Short mmCIF file of C-alpha atoms (C1' of nucleotides) in Angstrom, two decimals:
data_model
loop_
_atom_site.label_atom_id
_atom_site.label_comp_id
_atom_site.label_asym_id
_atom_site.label_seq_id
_atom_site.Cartn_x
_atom_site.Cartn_y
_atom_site.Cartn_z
CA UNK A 193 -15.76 19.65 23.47
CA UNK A 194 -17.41 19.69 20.42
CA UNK A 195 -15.36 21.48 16.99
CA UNK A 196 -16.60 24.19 15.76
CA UNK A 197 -13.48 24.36 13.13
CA UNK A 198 -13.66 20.84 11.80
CA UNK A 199 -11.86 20.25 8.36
CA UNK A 200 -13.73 19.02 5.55
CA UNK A 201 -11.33 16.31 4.96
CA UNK A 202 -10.42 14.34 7.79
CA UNK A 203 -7.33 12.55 7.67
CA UNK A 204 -8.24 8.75 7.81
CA UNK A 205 -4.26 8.13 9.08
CA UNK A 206 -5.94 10.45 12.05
CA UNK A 207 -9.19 8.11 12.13
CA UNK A 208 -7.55 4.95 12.45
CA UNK A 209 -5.12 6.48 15.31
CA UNK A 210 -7.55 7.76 17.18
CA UNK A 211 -9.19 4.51 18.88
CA UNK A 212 -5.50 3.50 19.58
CA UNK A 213 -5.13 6.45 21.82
CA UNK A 214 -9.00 5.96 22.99
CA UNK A 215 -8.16 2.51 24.32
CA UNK A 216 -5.07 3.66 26.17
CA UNK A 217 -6.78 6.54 27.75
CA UNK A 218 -9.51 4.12 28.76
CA UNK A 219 -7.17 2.17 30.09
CA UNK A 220 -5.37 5.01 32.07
CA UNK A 221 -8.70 6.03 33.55
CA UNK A 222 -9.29 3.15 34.85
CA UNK A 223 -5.92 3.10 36.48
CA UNK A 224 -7.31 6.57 37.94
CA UNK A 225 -4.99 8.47 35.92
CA UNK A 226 -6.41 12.11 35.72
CA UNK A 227 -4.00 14.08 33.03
CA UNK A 228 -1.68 12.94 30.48
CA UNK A 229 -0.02 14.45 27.73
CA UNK A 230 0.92 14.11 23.75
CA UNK A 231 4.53 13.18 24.55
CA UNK A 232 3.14 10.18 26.69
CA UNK A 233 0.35 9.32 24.15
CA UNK A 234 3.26 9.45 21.65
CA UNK A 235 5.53 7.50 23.66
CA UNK A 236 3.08 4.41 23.73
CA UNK A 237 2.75 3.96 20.13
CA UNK A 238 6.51 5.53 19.15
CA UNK A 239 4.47 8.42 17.35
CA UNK A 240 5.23 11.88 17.24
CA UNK A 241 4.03 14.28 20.15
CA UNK A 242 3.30 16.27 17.12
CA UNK A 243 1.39 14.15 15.31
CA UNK A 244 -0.94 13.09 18.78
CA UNK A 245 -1.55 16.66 19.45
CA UNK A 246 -2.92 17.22 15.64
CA UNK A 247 -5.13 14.19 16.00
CA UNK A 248 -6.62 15.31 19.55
CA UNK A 249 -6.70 18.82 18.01
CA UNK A 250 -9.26 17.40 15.31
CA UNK A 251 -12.02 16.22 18.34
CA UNK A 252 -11.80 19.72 18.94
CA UNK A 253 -10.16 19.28 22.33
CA UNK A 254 -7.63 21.67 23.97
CA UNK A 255 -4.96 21.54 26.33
CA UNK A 256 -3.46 23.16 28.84
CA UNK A 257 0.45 23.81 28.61
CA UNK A 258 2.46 21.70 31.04
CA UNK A 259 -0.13 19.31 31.83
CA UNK A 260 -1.91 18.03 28.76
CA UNK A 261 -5.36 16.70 28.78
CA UNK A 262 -8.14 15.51 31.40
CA UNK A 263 -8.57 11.62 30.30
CA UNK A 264 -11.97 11.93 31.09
CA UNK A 265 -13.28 14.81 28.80
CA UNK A 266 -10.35 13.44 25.91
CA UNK A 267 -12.16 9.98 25.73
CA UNK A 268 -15.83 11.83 25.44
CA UNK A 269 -14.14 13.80 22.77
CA UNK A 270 -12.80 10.90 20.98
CA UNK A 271 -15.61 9.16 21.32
CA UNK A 272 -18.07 11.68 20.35
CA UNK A 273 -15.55 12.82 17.33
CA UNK A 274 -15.75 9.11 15.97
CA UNK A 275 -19.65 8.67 16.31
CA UNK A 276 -19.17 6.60 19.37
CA UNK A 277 -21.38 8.38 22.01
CA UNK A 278 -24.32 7.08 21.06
CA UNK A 279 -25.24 3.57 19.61
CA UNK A 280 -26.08 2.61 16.37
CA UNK A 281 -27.89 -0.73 15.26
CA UNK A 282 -26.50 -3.10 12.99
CA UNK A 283 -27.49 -6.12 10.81
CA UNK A 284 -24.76 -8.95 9.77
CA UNK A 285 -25.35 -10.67 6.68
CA UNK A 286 -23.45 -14.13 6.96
CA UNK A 287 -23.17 -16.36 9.68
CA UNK A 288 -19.81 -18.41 8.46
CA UNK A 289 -16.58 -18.67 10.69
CA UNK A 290 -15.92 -15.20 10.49
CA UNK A 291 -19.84 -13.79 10.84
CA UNK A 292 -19.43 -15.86 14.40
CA UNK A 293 -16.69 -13.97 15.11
CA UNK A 294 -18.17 -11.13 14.66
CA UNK A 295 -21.13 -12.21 16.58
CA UNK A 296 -19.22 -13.46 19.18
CA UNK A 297 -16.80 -10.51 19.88
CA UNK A 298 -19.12 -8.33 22.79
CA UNK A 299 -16.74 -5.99 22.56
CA UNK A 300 -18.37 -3.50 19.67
CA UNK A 301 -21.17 -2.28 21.61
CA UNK A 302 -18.39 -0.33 23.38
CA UNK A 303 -17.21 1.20 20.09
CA UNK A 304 -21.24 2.12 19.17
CA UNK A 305 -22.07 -0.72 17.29
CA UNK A 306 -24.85 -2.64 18.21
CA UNK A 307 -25.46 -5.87 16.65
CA UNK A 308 -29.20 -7.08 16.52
CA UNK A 309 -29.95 -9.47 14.59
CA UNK A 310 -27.67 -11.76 12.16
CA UNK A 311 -29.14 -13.20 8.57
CA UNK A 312 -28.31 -16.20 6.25
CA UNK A 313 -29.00 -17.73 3.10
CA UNK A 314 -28.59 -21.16 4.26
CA UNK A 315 -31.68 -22.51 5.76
CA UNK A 316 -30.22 -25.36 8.09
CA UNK A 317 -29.13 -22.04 9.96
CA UNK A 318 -32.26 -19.98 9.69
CA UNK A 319 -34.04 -20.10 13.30
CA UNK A 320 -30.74 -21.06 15.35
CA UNK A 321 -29.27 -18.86 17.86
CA UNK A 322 -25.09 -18.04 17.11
CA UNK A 323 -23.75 -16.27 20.98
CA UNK A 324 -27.69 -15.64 21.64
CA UNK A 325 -28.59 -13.67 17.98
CA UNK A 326 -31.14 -15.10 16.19
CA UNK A 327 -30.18 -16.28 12.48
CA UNK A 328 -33.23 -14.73 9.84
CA UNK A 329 -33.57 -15.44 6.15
CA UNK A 330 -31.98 -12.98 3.97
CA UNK A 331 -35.78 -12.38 2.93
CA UNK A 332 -36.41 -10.43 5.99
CA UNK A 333 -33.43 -8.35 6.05
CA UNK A 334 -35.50 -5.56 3.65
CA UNK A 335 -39.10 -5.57 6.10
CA UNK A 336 -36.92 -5.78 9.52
CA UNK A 337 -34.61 -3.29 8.58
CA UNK A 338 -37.13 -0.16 7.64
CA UNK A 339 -39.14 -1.86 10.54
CA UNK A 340 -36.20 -1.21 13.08
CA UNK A 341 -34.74 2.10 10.97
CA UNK A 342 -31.18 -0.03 11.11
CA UNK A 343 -28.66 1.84 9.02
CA UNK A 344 -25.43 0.03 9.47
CA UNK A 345 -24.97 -3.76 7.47
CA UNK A 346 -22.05 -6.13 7.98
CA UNK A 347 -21.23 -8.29 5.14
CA UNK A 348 -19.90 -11.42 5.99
CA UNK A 349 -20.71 -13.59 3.00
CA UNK A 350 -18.50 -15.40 0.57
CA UNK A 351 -16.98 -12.62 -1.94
CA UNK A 352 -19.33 -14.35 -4.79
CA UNK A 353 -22.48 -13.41 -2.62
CA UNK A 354 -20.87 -9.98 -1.68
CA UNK A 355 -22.24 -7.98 -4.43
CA UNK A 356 -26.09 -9.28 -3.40
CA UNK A 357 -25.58 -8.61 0.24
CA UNK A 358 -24.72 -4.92 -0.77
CA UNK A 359 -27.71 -4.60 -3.07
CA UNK A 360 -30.01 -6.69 -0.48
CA UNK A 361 -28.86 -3.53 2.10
CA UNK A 362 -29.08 -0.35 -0.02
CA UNK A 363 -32.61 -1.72 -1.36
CA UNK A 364 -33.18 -1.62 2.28
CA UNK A 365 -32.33 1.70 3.14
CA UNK A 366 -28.84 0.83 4.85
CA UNK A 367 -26.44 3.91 4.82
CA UNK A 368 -23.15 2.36 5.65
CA UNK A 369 -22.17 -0.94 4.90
CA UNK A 370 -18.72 -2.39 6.97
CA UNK A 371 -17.65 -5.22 4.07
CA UNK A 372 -15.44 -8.09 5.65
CA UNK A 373 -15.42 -9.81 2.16
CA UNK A 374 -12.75 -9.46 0.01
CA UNK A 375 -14.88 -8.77 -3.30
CA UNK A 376 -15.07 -5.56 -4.83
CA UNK A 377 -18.05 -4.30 -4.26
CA UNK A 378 -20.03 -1.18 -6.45
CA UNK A 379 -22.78 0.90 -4.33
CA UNK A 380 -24.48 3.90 -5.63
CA UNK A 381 -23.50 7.23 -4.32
CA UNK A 382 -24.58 8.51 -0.73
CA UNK A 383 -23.51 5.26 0.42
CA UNK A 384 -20.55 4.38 3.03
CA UNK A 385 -18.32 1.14 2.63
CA UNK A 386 -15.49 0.61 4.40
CA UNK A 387 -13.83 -2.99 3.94
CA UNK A 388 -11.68 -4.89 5.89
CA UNK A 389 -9.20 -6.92 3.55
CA UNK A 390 -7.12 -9.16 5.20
CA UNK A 391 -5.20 -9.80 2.39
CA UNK A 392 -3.92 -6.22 2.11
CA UNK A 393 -2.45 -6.67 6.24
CA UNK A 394 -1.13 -9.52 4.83
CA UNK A 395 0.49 -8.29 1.70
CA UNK A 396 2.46 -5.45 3.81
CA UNK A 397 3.52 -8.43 6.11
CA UNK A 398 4.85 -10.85 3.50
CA UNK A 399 5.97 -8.09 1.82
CA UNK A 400 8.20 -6.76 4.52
CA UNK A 401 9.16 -10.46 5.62
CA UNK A 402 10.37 -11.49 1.63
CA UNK A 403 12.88 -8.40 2.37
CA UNK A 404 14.06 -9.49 5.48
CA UNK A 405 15.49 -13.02 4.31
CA UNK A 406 16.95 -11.08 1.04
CA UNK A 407 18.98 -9.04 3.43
CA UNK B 29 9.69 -9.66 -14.23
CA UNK B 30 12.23 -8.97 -10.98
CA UNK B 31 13.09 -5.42 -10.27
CA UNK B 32 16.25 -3.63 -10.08
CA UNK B 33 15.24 -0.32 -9.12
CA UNK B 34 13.02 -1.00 -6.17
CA UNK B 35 12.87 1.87 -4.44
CA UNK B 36 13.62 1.95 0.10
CA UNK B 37 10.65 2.74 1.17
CA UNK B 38 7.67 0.98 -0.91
CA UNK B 39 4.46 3.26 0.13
CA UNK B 40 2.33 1.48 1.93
CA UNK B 41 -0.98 2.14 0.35
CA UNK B 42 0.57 0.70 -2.80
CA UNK B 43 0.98 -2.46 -0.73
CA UNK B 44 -2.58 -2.69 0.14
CA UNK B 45 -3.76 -1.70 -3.55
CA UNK B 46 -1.91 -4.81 -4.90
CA UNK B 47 -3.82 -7.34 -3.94
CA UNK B 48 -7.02 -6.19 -5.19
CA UNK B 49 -5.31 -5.99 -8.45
CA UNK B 50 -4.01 -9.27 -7.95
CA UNK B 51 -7.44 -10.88 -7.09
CA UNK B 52 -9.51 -8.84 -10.14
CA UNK B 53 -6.24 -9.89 -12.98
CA UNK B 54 -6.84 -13.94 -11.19
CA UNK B 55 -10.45 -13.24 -12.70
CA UNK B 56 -9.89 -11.89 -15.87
CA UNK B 57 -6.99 -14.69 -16.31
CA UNK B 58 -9.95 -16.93 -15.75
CA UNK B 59 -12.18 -15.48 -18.25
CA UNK B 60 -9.46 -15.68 -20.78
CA UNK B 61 -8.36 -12.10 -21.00
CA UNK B 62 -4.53 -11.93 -22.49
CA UNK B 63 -4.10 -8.19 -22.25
CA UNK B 64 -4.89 -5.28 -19.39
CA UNK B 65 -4.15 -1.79 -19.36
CA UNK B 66 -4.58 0.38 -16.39
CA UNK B 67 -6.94 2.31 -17.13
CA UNK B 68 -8.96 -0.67 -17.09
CA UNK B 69 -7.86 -2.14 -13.87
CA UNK B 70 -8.28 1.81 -12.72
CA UNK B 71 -11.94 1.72 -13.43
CA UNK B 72 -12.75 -1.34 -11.53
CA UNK B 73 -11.73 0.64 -7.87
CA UNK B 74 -12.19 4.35 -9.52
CA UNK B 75 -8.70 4.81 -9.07
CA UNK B 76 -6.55 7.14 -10.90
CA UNK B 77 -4.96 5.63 -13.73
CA UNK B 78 -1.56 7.19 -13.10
CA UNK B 79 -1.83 5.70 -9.39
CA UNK B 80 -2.06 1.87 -10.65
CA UNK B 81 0.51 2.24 -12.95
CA UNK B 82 3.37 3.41 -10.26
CA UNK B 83 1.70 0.73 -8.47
CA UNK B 84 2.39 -1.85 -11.17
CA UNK B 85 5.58 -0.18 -11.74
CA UNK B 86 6.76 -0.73 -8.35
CA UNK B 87 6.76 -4.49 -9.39
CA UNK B 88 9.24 -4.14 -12.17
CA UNK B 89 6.57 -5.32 -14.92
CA UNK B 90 6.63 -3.28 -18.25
CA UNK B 91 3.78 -2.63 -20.75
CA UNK B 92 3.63 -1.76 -23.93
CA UNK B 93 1.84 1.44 -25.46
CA UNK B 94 -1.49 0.70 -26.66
CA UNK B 95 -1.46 -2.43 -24.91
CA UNK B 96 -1.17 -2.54 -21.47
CA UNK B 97 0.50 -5.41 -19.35
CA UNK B 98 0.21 -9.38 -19.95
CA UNK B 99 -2.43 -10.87 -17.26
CA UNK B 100 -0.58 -13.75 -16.62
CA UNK B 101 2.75 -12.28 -16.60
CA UNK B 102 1.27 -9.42 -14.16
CA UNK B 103 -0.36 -11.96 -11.76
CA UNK B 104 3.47 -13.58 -11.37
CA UNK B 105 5.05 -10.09 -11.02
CA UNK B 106 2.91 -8.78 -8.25
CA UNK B 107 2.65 -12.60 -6.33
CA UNK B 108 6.39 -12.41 -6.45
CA UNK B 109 6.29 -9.31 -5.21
CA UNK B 110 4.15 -9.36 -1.99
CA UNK B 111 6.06 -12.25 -1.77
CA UNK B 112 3.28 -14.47 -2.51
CA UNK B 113 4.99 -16.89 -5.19
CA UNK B 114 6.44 -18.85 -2.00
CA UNK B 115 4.45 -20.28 0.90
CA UNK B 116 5.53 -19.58 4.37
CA UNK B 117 4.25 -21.89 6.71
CA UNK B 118 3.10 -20.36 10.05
CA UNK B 119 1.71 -20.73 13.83
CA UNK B 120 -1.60 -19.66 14.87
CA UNK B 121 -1.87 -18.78 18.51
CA UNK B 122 -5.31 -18.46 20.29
CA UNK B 123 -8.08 -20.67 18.84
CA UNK B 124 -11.06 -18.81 20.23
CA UNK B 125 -13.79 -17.02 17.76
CA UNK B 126 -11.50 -15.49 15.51
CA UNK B 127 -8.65 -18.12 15.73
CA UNK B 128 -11.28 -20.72 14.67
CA UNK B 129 -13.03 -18.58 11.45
CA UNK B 130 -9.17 -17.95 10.40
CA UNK B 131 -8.33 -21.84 10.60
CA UNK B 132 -11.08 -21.81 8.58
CA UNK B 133 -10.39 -19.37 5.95
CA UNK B 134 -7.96 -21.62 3.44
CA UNK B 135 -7.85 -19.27 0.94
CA UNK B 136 -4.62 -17.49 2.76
CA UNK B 137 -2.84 -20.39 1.32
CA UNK B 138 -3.79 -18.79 -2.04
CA UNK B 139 -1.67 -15.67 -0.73
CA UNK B 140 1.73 -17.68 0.19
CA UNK B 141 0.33 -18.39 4.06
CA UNK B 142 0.19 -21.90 5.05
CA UNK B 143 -0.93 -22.01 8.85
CA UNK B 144 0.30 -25.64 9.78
CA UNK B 145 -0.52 -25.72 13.69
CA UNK B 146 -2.98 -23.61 15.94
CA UNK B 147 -1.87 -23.34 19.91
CA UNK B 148 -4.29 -22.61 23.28
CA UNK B 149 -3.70 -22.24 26.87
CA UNK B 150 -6.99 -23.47 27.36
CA UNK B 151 -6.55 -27.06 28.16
CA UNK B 152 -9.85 -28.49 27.64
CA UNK B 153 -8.97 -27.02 23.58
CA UNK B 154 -5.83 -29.06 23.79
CA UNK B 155 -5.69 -31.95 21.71
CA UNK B 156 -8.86 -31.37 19.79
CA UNK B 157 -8.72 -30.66 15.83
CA UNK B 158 -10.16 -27.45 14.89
CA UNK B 159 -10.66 -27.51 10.79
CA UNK B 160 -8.17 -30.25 10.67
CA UNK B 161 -5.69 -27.95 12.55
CA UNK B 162 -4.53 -30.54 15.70
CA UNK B 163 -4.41 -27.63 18.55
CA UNK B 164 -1.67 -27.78 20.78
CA UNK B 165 -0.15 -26.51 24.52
CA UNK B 166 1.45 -22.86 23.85
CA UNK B 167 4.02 -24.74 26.49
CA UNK B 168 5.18 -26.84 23.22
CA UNK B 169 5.10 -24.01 20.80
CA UNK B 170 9.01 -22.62 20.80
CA UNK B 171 10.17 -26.30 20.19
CA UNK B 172 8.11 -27.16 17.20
CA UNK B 173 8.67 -23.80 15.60
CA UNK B 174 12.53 -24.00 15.85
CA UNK B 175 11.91 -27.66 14.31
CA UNK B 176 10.09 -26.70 11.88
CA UNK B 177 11.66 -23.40 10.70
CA UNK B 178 8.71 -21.53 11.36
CA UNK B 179 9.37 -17.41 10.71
CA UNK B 180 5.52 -16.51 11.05
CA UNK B 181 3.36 -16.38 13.90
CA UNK B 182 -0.74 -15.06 14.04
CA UNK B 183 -2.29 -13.39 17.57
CA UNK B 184 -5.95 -14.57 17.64
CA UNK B 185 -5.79 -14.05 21.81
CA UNK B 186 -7.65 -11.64 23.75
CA UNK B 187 -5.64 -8.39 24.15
CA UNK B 188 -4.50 -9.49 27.90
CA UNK B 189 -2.53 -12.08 26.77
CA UNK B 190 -1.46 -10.60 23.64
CA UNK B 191 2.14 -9.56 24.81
CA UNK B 192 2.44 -12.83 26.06
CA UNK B 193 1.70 -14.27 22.61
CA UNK B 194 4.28 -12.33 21.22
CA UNK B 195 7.08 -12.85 23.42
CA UNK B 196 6.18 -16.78 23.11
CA UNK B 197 6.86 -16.27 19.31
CA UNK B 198 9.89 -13.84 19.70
CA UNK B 199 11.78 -16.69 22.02
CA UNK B 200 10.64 -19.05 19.88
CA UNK B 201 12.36 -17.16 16.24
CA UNK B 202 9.27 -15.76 14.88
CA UNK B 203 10.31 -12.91 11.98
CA UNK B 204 6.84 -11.96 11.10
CA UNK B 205 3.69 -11.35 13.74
CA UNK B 206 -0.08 -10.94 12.41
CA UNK B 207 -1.73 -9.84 15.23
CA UNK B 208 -5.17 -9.38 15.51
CA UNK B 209 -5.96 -8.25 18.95
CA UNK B 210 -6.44 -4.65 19.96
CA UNK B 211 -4.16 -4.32 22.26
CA UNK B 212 -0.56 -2.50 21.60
CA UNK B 213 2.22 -4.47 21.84
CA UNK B 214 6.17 -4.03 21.88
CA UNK B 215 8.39 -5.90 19.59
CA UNK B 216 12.35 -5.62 19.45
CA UNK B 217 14.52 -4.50 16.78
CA UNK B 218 14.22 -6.63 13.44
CA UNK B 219 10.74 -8.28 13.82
CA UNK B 220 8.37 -7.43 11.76
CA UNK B 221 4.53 -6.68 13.58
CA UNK B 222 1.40 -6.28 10.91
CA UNK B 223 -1.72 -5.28 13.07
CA UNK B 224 -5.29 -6.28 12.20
CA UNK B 225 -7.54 -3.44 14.08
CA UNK B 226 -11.25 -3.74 13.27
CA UNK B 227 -11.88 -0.97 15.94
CA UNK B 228 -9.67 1.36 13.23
CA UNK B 229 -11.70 0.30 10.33
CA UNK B 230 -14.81 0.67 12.22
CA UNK B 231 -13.52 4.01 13.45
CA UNK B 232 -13.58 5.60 10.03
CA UNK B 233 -17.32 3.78 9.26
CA UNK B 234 -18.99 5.53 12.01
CA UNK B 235 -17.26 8.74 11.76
CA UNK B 236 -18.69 9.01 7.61
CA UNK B 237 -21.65 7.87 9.05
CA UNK B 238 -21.60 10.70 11.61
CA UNK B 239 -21.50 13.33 9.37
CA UNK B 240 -24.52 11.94 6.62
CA UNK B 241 -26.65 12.35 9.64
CA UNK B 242 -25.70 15.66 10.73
CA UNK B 243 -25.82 16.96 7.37
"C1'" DA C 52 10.35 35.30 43.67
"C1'" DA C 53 13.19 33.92 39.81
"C1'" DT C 54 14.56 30.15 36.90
"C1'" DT C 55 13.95 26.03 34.62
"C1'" DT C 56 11.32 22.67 32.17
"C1'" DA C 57 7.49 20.50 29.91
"C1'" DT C 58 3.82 21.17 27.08
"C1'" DC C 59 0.52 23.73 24.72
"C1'" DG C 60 -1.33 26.08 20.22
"C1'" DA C 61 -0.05 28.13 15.92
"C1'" DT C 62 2.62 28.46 12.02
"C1'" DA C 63 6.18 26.87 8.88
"C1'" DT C 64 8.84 23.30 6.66
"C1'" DA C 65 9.71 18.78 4.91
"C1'" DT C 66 8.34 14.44 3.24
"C1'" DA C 67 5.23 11.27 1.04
"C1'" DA C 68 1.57 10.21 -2.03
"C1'" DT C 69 -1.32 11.31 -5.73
"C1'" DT C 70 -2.48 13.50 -9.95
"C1'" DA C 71 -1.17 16.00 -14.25
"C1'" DT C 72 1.63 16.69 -18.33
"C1'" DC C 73 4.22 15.23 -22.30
"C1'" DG C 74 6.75 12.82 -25.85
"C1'" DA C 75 7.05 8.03 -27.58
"C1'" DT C 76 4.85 3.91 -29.22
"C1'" DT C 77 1.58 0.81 -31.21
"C1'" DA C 78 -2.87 -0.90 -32.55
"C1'" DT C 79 -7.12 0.56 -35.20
"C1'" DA C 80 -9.66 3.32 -38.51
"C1'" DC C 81 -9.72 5.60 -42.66
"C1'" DG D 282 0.11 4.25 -46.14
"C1'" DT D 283 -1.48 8.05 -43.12
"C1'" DA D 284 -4.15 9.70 -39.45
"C1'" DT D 285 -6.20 8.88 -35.01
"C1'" DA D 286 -6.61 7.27 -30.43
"C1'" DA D 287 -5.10 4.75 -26.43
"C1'" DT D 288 -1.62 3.81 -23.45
"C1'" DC D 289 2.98 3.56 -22.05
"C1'" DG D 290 7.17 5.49 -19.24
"C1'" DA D 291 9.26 9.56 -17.34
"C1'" DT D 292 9.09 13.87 -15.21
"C1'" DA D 293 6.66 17.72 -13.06
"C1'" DA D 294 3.10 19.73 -10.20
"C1'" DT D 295 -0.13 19.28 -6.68
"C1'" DT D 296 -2.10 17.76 -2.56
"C1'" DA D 297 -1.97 15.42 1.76
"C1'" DT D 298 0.42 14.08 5.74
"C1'" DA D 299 3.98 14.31 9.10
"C1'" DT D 300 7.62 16.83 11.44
"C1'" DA D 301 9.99 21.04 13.10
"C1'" DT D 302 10.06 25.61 15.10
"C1'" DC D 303 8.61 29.16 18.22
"C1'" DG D 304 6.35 32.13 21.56
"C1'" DA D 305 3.21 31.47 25.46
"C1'" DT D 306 1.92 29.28 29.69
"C1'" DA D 307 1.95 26.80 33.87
"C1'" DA D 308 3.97 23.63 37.07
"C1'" DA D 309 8.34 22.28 39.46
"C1'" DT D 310 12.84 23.63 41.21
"C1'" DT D 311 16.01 26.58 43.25
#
DNA sequence: AATTTATCGATATATAATTATCGATTATAC
DNA sequence: GTATAATCGATAATTATATATCGATAAATT
């Protein structure tokens, strides 16, 4: 269950393929599926057996030839491989259109993430509720955040207050920081951020589309 | 400015570094700059030098020694190719939490993507504007997309319905599928599927995160 | 019970992506 | 004007990632 031979560099490819198969395999225990194997796993997504059986081989699960894995015990593995298992709190910084998203999507506290408490700038929204979180001043975040030992900010602000979210949450002691703006964004080292840029998924999809109407 | 050797396969991870190029060469065209190099635009994302310039190069733009690359000629070479220099108008489909904050983003217009009408199955959303987006009956959305020649379709529905969503758009013509829903989904031959997966971005946050605790 | 088949883990190969090297070029300093 | 330094494009080397091969193992088939 847990890897005694873990690499030192984990392949992110591997990280970001891992929660596909997790959700699958959830999926397929619920169903009351008991085994399945790399060449099934592979055949969902149209990856290689191969390159499943590497990825599980990095949670430090094994197999068994001819059957493949217990769902059960592969989704603790996963799980416990990605820092799943056990919860983590979380403060979002910007309650715009896509903050309420956020906010509004239950679904995290499956994947670890706990979001407790929201924050804005904009006082007209300081002391609402957005899907049942209440909305603080940014002046808080610092005092709540050592007060609730929260480690994980979201940054939902507009990319010109991106930078001051980022230095709002290091000044308060926050370790990784999941970015959802599109700025770029300078933290000091010891610090995690890991951004979502919609502009990049798009850029591969126009990208691909311009080349299908040249053909 | 267009490129003649353009190689099959363009790597992916160039894709996804062009646009932050793009966005920090729209601010330094602002401030006035004439002239980058990139070992300049390197040091803004501590890439490797080398690694922006086969990015660039991948564009067709040329510098000159000493120089670097023209801003503004730059910013037209990489729009062009991501395939940003002409909008494509597209279909959003699923105006919940995430629908709604992407209605609301209109800076994807910026980036060639011009969303012209959002659909629901929920009725009581029917016929209501969201952002100035009129939303209408997924029931009417093959017609209006073969009259309007629309080629790109967006997934804002809750994985269950997702496959749905995307064999609406496939009948319907649709070239080109954002999706942003979790679930995995089957496309034929010849359309193009770009996947949004927060759970795969979030994956990689809490494994980092993982380890600075252990450690 | 022997044979076949699917799948495992381990190791090796191939492919893709990134980084390094090098001669050429052009502004800046002397 | 000549030397120096920065940066280019092209090619080579390195590293990372994905795929292929192979013996071992365990169920299914005969």
């Amino acid at each position: 269950m847990t890897n005694s031979t873990t690499p030192h560099t984990v392949p992110r490819a591997s990280l970001k393929r891992l929660p596909l198969y997790l959700h699958l395999l959830e999926n397929l225990m619920a169903d009351g599926v008991e085994y399945v194997s790399c060449t099934q796993l592979a055949k969902e997504f149209d990856f290689d057996a191969i390159l499943v059986r590497k990825d599980i081989e990095l949670t430090g699960e094994v197999g068994t030839a001819r059957i493949g894995f217990k769902v059960a015990t592969l989704i603790g593995s996963i799980k416990s491989f990605l820092g799943w298992d056990k919860e983590q709190d979380a403060f979002l910084v910007g309650v715009g259109n896509l903050g309420k998203a956020i906010l509004g999507y239950k679904d995290f506290k499956k994947y670890g993430l706990n979001i407790v408490a929201a924050f804005d700038n904009d006082s007209r929204k300081v002391g609402t509720k957005v899907f049942g979180y209440e909305i603080f001043s940014t002046s808080k975040f610092g005092d709540l955040a050592k007060r609730m030992h929260i480690y994980v900010g979201i940054i939902t602000v507009p990319p010109e207050h991106a930078q001051e979210a980022v230095d709002l949450m290091v000044d308060a002691g926050i370790k990784a920081i999941w970015n959802f703006s599109p700025a770029p964004l300078r933290i000091p080292e010891g610090v995690i951020l890991e951004n979502v840029r919609l502009t990049q998924s798009l850029a591969v999809l126009t990208n691909k589309l311009k080349r299908v109407f040249k053909s």
